Short mmCIF file of C-alpha atoms in Angstrom, two decimals:
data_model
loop_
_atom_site.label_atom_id
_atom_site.label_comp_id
_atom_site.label_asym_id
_atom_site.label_seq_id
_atom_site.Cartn_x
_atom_site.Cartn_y
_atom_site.Cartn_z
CA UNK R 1 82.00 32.36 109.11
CA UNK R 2 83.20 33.59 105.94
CA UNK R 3 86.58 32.18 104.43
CA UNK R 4 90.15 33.36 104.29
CA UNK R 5 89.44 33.27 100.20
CA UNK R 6 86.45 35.62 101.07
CA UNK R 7 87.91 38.02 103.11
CA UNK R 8 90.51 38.48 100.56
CA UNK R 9 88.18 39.05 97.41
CA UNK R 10 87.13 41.97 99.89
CA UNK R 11 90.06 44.32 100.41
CA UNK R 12 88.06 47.40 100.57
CA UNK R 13 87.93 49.08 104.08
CA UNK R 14 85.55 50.41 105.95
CA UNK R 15 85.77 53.74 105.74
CA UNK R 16 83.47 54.54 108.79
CA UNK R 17 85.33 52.44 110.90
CA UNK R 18 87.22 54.44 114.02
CA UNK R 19 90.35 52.00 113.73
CA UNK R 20 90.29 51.91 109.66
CA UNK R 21 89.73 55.76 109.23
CA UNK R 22 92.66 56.78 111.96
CA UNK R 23 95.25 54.19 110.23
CA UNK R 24 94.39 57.03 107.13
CA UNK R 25 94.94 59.39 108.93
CA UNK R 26 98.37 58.16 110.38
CA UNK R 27 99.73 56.42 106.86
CA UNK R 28 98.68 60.24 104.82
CA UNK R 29 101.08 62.42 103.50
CA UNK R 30 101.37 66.17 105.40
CA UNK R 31 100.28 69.12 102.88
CA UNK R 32 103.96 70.37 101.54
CA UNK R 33 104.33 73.67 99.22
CA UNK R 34 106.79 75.65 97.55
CA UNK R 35 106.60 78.78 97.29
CA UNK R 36 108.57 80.79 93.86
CA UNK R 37 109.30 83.87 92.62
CA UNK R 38 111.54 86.32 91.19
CA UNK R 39 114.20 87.75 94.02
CA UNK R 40 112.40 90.70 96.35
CA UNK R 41 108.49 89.39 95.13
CA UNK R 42 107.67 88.53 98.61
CA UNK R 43 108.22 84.68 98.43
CA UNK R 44 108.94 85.13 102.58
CA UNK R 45 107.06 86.83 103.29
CA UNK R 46 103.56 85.11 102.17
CA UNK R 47 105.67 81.41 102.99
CA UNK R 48 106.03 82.81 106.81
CA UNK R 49 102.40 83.75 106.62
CA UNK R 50 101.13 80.12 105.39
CA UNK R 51 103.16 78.43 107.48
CA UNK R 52 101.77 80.54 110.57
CA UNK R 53 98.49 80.05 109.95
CA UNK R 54 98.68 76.02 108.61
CA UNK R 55 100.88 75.29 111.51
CA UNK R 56 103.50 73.87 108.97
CA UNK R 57 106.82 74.12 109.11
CA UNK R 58 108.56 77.20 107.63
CA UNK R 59 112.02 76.13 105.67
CA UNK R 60 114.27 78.88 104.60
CA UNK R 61 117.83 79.67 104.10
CA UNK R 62 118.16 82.18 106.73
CA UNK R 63 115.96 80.46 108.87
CA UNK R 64 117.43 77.32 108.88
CA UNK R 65 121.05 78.96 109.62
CA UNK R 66 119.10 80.72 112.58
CA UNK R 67 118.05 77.46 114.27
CA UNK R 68 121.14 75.63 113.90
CA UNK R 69 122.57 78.47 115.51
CA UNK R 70 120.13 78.53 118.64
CA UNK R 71 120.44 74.73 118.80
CA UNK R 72 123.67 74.21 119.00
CA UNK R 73 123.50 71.88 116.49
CA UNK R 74 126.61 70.32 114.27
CA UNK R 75 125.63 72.40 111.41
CA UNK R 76 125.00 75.12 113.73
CA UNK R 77 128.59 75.21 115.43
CA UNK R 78 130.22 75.16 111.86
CA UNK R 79 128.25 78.44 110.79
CA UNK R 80 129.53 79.78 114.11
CA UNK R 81 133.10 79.02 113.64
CA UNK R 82 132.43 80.66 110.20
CA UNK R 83 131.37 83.73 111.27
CA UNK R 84 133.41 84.20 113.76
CA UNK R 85 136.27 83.87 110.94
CA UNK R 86 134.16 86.73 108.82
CA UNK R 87 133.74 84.00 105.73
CA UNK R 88 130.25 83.33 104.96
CA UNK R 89 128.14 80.18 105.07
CA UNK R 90 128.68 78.14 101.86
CA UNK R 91 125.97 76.79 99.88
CA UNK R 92 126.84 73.34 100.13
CA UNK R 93 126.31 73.84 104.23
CA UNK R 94 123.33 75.57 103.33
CA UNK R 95 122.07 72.76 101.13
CA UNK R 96 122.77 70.44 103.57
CA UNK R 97 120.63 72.08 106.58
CA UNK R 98 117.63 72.95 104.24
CA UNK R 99 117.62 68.98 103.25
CA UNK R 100 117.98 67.93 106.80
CA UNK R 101 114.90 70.12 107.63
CA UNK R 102 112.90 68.56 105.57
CA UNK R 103 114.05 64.78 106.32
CA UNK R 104 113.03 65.96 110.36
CA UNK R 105 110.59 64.11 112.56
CA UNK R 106 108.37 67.80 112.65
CA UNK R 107 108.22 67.89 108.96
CA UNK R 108 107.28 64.25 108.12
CA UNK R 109 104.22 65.07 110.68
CA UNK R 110 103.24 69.16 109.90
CA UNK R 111 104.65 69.49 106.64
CA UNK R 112 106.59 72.13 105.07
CA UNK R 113 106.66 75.60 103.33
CA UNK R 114 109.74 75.87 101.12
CA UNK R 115 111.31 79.38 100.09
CA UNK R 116 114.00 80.16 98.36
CA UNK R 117 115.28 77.01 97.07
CA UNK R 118 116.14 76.68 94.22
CA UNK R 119 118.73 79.50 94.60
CA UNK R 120 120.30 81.81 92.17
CA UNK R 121 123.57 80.72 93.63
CA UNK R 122 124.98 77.67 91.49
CA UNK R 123 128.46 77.38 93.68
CA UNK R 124 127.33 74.08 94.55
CA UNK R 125 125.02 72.58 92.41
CA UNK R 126 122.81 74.60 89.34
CA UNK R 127 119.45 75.26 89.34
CA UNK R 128 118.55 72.20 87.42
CA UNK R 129 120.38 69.98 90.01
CA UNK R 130 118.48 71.31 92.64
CA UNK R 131 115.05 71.20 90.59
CA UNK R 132 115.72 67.26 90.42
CA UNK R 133 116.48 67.60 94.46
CA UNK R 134 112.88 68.83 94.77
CA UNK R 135 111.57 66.16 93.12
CA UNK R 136 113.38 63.38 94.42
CA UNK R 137 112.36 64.60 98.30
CA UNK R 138 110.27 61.90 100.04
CA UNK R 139 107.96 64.27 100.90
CA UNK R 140 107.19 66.07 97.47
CA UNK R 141 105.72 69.26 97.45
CA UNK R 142 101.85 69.14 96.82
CA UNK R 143 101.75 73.03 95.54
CA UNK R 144 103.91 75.24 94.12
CA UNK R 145 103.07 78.73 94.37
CA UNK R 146 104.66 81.22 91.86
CA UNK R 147 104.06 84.76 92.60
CA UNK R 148 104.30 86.90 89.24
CA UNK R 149 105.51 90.43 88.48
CA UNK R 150 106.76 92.02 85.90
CA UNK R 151 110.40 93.41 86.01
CA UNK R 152 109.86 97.08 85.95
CA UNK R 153 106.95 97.12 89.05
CA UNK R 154 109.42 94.53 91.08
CA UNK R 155 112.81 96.66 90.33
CA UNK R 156 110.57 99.80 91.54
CA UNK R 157 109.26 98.10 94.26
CA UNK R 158 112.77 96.77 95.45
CA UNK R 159 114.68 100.45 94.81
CA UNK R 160 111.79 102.20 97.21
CA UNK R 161 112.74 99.84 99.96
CA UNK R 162 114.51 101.03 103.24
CA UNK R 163 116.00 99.33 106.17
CA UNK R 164 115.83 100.60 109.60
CA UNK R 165 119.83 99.99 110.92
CA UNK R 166 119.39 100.16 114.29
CA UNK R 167 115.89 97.19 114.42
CA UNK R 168 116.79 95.89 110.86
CA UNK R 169 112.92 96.46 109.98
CA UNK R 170 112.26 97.06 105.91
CA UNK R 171 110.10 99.81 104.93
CA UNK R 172 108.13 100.16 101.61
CA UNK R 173 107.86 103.53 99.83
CA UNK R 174 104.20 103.91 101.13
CA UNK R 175 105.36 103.81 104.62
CA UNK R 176 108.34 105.70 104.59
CA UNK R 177 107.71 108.74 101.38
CA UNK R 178 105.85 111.54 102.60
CA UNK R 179 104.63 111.74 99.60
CA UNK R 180 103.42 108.41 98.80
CA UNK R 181 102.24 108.82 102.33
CA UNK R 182 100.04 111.99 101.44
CA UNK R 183 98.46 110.87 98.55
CA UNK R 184 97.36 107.44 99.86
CA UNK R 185 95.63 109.29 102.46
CA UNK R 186 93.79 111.63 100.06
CA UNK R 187 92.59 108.63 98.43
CA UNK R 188 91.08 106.95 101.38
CA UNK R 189 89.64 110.33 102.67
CA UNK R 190 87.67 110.18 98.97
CA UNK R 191 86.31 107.27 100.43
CA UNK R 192 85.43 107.81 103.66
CA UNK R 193 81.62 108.03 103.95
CA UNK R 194 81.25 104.56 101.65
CA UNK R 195 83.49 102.73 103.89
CA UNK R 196 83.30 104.43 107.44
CA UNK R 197 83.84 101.83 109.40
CA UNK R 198 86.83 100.44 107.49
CA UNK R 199 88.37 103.71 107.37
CA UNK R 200 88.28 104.56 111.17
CA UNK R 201 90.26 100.93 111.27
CA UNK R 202 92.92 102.22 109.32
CA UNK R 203 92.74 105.69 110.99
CA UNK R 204 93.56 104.05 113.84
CA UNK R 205 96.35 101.77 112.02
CA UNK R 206 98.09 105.00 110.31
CA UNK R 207 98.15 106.49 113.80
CA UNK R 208 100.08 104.30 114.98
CA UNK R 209 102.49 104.46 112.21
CA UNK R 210 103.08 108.39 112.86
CA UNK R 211 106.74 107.86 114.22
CA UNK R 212 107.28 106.97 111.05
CA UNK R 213 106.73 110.59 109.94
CA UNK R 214 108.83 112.00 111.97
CA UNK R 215 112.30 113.63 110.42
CA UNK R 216 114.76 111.83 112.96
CA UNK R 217 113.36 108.45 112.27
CA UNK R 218 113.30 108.98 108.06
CA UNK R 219 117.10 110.42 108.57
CA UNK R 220 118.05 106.64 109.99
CA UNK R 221 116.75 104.80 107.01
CA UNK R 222 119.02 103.83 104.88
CA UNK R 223 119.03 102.05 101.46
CA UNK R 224 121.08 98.52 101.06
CA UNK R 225 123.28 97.85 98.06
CA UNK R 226 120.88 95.40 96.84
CA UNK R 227 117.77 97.14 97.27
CA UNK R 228 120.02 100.18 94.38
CA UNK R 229 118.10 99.95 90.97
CA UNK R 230 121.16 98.82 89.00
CA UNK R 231 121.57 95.50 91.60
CA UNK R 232 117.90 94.97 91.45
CA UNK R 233 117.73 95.16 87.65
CA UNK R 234 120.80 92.54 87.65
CA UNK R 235 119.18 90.29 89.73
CA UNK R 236 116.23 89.93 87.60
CA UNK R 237 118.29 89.54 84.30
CA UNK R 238 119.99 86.61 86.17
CA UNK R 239 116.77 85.25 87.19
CA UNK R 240 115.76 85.02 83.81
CA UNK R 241 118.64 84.08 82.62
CA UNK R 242 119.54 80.88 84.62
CA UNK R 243 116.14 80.21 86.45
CA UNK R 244 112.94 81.49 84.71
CA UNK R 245 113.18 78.49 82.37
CA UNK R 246 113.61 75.31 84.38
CA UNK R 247 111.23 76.58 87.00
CA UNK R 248 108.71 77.05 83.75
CA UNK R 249 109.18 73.21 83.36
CA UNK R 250 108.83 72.14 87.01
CA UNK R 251 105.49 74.02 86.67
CA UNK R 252 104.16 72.60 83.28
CA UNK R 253 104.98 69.13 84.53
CA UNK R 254 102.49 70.06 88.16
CA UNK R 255 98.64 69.22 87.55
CA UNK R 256 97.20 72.91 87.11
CA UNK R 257 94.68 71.98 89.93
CA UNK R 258 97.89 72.45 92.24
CA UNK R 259 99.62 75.57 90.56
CA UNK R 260 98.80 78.35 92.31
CA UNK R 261 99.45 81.76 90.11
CA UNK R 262 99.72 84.89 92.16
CA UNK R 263 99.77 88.62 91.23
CA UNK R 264 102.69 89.69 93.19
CA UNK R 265 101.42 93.89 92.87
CA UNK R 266 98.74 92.82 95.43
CA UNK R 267 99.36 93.48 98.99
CA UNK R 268 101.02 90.37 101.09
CA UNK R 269 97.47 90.34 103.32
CA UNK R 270 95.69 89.94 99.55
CA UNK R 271 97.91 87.05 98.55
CA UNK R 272 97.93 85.22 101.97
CA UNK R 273 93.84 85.28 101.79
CA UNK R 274 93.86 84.46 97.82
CA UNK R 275 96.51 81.33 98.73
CA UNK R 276 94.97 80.19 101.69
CA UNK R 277 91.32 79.89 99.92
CA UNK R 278 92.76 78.04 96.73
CA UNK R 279 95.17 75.63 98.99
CA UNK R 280 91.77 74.62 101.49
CA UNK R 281 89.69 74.20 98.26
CA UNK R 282 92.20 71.95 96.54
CA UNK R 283 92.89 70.32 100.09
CA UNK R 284 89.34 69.78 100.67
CA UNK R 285 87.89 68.64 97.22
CA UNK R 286 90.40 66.78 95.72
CA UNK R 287 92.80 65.67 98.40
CA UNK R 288 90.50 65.26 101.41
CA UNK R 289 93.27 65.80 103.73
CA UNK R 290 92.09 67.59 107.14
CA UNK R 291 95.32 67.36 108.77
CA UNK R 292 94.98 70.79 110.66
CA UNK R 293 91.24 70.30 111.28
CA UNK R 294 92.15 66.99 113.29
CA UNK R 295 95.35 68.60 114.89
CA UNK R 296 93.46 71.78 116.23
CA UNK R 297 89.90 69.86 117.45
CA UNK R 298 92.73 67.13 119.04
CA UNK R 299 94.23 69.73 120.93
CA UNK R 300 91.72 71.91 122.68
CA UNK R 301 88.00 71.28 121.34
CA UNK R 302 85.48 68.76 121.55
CA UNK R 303 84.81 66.58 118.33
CA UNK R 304 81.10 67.07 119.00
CA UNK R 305 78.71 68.35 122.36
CA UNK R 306 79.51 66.55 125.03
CA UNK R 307 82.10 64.12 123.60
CA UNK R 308 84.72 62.82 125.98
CA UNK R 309 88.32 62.18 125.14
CA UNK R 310 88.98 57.89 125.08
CA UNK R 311 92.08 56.47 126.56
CA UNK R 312 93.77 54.96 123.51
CA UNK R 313 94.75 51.13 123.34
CA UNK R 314 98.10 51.77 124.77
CA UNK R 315 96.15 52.49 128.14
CA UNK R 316 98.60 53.70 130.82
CA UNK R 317 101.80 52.59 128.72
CA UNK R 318 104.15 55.08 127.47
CA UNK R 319 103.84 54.87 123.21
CA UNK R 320 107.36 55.38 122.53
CA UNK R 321 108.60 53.09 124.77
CA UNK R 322 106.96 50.52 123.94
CA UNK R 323 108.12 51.37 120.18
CA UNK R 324 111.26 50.68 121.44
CA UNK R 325 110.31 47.54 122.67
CA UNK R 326 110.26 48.56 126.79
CA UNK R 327 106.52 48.69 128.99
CA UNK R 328 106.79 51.34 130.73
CA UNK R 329 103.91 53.14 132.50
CA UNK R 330 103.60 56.71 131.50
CA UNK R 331 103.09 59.78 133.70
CA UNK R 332 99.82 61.54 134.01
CA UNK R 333 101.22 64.77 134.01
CA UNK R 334 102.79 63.73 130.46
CA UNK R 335 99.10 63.37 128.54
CA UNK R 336 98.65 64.46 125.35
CA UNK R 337 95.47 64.23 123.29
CA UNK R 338 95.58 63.32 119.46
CA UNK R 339 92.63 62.36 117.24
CA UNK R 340 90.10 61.68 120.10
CA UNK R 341 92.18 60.00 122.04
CA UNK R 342 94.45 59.88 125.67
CA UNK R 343 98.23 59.06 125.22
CA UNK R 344 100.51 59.01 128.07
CA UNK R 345 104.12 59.60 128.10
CA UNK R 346 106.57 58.30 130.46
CA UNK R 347 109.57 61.54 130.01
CA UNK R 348 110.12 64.58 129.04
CA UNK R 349 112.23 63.08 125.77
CA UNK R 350 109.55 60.91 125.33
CA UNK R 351 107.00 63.62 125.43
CA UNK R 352 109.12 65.72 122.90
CA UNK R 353 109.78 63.36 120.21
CA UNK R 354 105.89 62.23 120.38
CA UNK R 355 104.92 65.71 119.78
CA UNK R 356 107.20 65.76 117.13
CA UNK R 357 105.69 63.15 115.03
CA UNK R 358 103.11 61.05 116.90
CA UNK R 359 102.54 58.27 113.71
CA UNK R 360 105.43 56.04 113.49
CA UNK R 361 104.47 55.24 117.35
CA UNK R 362 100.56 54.72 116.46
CA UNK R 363 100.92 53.40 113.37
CA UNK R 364 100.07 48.85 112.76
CA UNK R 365 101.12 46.64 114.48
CA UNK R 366 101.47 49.09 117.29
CA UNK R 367 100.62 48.51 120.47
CA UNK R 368 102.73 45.75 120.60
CA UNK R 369 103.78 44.14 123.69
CA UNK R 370 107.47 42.84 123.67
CA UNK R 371 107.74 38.82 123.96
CA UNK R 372 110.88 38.07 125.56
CA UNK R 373 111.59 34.27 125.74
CA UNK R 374 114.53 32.61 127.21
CA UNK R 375 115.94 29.28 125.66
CA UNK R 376 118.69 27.41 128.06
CA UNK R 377 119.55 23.64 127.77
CA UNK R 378 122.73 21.63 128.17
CA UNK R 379 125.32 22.04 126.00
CA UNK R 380 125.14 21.36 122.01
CA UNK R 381 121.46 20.92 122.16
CA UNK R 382 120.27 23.37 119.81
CA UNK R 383 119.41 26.43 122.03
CA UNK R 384 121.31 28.90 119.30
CA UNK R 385 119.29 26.97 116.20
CA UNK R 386 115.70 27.59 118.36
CA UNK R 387 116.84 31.24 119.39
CA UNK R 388 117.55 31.90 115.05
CA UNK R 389 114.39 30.38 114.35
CA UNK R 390 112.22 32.07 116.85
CA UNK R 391 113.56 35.55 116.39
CA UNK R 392 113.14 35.05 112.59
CA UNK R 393 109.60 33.90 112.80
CA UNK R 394 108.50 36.65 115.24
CA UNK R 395 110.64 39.17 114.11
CA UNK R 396 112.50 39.42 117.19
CA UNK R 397 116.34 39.85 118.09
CA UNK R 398 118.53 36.82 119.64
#
């Protein structure tokens, strides 16, 4: 049998081993991006996208507000009362919710896509304060994805928009200008015996779209004040006036393996597939993290042909309970399935914050049964000393 000074002069772990390669798993960081841009370039947009797709979780101003709302959270009831007054959110609230997302059980587990933060808006802290917010978060982003466009094809871009009042839907030129509309379609009819097939797809796409020709529904859209050339152009200048340049040295301090550059004329589908290759390369190659690959096989497919889902260590006991230091025997109705194995939950709660974020329940020295000892003795003989030293030894509570 090899020595204690021998197994120490060999800290390397197995890597094939089931228990050593799931500890990994549990102890790795979730894949966390930000996504940048100059206002109207479609930062959303593509960060809704990701975060659809990656099953990550999608952090946003707006967004956030939403959710607080529909909660009925803290934060939530004071954007209520706000509104109800007719005085907006402040950025210091909105600060707050945005950090609080990304401190959550969810995040710490999926990961994140930011957007929008840093803000123009320097009523509570400038852009360099919240720069230094970024990169003090305990879950720093691994990407940052800038979308680039030049001033005059954004400021166009922004001035053709329309909203819809009554749905709140925003319409690009090329959907709502008959002429725009007209002279795309000339251009794909050029092209219709190279690419048949793909132009009876979008045949059937622009049909589809024909309310939007009619006259009734273009006489509804209407043009917001920020969306006017004048506000767009202003909103660029103040971009690069109090933003461009700190964001330029956030992103000459990232490795360039992890930069993604975007062209932001492309379409939104272009950029989504153009992000979504460079992020699984990166992911794959360098950081080896398969996070979704394990969360989707865990959840509905076999790991190989006719594998079978294990019951885990924990057996029929309820994970988070016995985190808490209680055995309690989950229900079967209350399985879940993560990285090849059975857990069973004992409640709905239970169930809920599991799904959350399954690792700090899986996670060494875990399962581990509570050891409840009871000291009694006459008076004065020491039973409060041995209860001290006991609890301290096995980490316990007196």
């Amino acid at each position: 049998m090899a020595s204690q000074e021998e197994n120490q002069a060999q800290p390397f772990a197995d890597i094939f081993d089931e228990d050593e390669a799931e500890k990994s798993f549990l102890l790795s960081k979730p894949t966390c991006l930000v996504v940048l841009g100059k206002p109207g370039s479609g930062k959303k947009t593509l960060a809704r996208k990701l975060a659809q797709i990656r099953k990550c979780i999608f952090i946003e101003a707006l967004e956030v507000i939403q959710m607080n709302i529909h909660e009925g959270t803290e934060y939530g009831l004071k954007c209520q009362e706000l509104l109800f007054k007719g005085q907006s959110i402040s950025e210091e609230l909105v600060t707050e919710m945005i950090l609080k997302k990304i401190e959550s059980p969810e995040v710490a587990h999926f990961g994140y896509i930011l957007s929008g933060f840093p803000s123009l808006s320097e009523e509570y802290m400038t852009v360099s304060q919240q720069i230094e917010k970024i990169k003090n978060l305990k879950l720093k982003p691994d990407f940052l994805i800038n979308i680039k466009c030049s001033d005059y094809d954004l400021c166009q871009r922004i001035s053709g928009q329309r909203q819809h009042p009554n749905s709140g839907q925003v319409y690009q030129r090329n959907q709502w200008d008959p002429g725009v509309i007209e002279k795309h379609k000339k251009e794909k009819d050029q092209h219709e015996e190279e690419y048949e097939e793909e132009y009876e797809e979008q045949e059937e796409e622009e049909t589809a779209e024909d309310p939007l020709m009619m006259s009734e529904f273009l006489h509804q859209l209407v043009q917001r004040p920020e969306d006017i050339l004048e506000n767009a152009e202003e909103r660029v200048r103040t971009y690069k006036d109090i933003m461009l340049h700190p964001l330029e040295d956030l992103m000459a301090e990232q490795d360039c393996q992890y930069l993604i550059e975007l062209d932001g004329n492309q379409q939104p589908d272009d950029l989504f597939v153009v992000t979504s290759d460079k992020t699984y390369r990166c992911c794959y190659c360098c950081f080896n993290k398969q996070d979704e690959l394990f969360r989707v096989l865990s959840s509905y497919k076999l790991i190989a042909r006719r594998y079978q889902w294990r019951r885990s260590r924990w057996g029929q006991a309820c994970p988070v309970a016995l985190k808490e230091g209680d055995i309690v025997m989950g229900n079967p109705d209350l399985a879940v399935s993560f990285l090849g194995k059975i857990y069973v939950l004992s409640s709905l709660e239970a169930l809920e914050t599991f799904m959350l974020n399954p690792r700090p329940y899986l996670l060494p020295p875990m399962p581990l049964p509570p050891c409840k000892v009871l000291v009694f003795g006459p008076p004065f003989s020491g039973r409060t000393t041995i209860c001290n030293l006991i609890a301290h030894k096995y980490k316990g509570k007196v």
